[in-house]
JSON list of C-alpha atoms in Angstrom, two decimals:
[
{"chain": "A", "resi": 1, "resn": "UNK", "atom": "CA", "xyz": [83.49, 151.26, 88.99]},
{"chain": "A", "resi": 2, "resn": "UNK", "atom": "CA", "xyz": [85.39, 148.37, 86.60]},
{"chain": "A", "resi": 3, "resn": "UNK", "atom": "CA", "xyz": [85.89, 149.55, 83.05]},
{"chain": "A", "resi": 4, "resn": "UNK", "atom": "CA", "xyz": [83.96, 147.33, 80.84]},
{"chain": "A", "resi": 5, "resn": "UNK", "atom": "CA", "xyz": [86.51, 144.95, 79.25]},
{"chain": "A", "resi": 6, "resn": "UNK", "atom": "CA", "xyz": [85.77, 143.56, 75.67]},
{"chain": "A", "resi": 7, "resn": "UNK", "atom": "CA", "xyz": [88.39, 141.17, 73.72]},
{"chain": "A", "resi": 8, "resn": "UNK", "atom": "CA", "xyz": [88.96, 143.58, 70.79]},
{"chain": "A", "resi": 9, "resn": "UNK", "atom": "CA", "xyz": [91.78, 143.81, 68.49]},
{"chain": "A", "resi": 10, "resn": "UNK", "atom": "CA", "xyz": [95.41, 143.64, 69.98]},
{"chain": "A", "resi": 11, "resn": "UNK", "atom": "CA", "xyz": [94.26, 143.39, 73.43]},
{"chain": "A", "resi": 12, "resn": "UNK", "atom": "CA", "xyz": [95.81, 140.14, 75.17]},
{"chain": "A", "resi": 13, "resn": "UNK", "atom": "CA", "xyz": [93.11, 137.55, 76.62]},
{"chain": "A", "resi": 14, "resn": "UNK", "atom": "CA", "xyz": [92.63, 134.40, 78.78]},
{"chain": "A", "resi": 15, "resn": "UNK", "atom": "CA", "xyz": [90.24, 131.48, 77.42]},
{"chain": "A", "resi": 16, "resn": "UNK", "atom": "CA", "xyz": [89.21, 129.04, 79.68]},
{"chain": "A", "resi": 17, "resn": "UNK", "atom": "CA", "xyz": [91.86, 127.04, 79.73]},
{"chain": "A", "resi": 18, "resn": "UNK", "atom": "CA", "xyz": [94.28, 129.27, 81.12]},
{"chain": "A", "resi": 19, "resn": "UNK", "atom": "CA", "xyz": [95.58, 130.03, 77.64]},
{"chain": "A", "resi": 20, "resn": "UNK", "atom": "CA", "xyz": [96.85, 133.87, 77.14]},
{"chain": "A", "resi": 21, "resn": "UNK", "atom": "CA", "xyz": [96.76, 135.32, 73.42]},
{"chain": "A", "resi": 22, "resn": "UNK", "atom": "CA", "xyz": [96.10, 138.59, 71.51]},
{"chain": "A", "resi": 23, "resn": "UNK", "atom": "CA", "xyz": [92.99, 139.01, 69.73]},
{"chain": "A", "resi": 24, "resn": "UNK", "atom": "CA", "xyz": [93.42, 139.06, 66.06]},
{"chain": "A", "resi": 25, "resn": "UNK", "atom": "CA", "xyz": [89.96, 139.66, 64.70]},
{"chain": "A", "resi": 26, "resn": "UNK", "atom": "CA", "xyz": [86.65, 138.62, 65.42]},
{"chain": "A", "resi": 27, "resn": "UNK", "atom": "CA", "xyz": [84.95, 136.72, 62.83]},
{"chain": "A", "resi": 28, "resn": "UNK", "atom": "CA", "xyz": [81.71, 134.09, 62.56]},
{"chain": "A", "resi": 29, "resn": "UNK", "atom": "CA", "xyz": [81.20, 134.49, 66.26]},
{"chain": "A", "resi": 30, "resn": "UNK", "atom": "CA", "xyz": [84.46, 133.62, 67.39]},
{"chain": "A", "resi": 31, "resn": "UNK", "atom": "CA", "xyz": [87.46, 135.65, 68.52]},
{"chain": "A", "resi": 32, "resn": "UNK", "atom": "CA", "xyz": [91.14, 134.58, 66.85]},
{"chain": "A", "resi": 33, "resn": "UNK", "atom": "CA", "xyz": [93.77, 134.83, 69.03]},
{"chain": "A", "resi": 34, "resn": "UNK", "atom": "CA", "xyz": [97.62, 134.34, 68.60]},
{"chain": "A", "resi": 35, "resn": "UNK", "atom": "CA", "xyz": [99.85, 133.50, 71.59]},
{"chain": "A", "resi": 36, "resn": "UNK", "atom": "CA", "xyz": [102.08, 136.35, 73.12]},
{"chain": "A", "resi": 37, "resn": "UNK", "atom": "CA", "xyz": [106.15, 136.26, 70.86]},
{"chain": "A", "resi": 38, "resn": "UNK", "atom": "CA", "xyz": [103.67, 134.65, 68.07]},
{"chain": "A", "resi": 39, "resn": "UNK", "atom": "CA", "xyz": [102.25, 130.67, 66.70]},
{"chain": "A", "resi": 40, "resn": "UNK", "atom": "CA", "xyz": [99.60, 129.73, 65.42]},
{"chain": "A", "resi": 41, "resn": "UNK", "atom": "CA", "xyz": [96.12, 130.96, 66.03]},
{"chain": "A", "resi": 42, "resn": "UNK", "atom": "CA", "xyz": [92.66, 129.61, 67.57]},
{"chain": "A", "resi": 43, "resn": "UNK", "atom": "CA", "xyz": [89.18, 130.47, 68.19]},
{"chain": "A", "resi": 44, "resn": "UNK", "atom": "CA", "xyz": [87.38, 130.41, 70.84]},
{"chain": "A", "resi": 45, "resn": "UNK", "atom": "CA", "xyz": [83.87, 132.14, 71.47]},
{"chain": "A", "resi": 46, "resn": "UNK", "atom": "CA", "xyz": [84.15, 135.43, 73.08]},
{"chain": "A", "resi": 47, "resn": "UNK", "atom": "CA", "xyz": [81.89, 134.27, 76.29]},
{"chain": "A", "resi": 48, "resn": "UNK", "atom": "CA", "xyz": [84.97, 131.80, 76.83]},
{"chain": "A", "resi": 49, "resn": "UNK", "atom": "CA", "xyz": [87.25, 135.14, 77.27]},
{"chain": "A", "resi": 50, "resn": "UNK", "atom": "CA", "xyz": [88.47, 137.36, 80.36]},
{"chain": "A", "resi": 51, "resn": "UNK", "atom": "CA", "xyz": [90.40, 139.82, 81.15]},
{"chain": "A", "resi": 52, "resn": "UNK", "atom": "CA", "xyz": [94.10, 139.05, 81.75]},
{"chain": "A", "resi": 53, "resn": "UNK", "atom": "CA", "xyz": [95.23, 139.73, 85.26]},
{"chain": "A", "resi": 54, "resn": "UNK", "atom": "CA", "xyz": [98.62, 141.71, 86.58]},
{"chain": "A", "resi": 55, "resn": "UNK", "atom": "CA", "xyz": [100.45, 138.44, 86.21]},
{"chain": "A", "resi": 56, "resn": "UNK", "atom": "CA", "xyz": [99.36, 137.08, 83.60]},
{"chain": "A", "resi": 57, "resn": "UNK", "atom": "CA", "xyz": [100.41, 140.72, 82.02]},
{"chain": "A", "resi": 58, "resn": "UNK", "atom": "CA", "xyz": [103.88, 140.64, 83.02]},
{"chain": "A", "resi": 59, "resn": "UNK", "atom": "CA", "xyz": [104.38, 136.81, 81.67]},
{"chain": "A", "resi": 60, "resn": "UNK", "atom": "CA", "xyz": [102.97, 138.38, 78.06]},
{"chain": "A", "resi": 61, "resn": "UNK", "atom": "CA", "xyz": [105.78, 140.91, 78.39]},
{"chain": "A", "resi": 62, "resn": "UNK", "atom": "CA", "xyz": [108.59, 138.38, 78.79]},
{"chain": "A", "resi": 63, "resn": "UNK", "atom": "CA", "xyz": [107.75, 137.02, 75.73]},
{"chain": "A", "resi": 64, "resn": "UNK", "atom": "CA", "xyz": [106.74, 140.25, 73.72]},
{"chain": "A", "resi": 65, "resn": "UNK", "atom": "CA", "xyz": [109.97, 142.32, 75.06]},
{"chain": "A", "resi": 66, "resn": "UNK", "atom": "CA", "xyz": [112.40, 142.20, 72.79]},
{"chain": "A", "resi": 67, "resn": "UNK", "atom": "CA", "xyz": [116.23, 141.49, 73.48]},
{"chain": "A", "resi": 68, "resn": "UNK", "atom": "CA", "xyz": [119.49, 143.13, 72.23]},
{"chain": "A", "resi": 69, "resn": "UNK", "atom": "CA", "xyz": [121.88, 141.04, 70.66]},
{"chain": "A", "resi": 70, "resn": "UNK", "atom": "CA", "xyz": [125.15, 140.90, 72.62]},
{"chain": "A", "resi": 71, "resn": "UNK", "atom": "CA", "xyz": [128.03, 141.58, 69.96]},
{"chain": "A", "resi": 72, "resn": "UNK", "atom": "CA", "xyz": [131.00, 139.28, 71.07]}
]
């Protein structure tokens, strides 16, 4: 059986247009999110969220991993 996914705090979601961010609170009926490395956030109603998949996943990590400066 599926675990029952919820967008809650720090979890990464998809809204409906294909957009991926991580939940920053819930508030008024609507769930903030903030797109993966960081921006500027935007609500959209939690019914309007899903889980993201694997790929979706590993394209959050590219942006969230971070880098080490190469010293030259």
């Amino acid at each position: 059986m599926e675990e029952q996914w919820a967008p809650l705090p720090t979890r990464y979601a998809v809204d409906k247009d294909g957009r991926i961010g991580r939940v920053q609170e819930r508030y008024a009926g609507s769930v903030y999110l903030r797109p993966p490395g960081g921006g500027k956030e935007w609500a959209v109603p939690p019914e309007e969220l899903r889980r993201p998949t694997e790929d979706e996943m590993r394209e959050v990590r590219v942006y969230t991993t971070p880098v080490q400066a190469v010293e030259r």
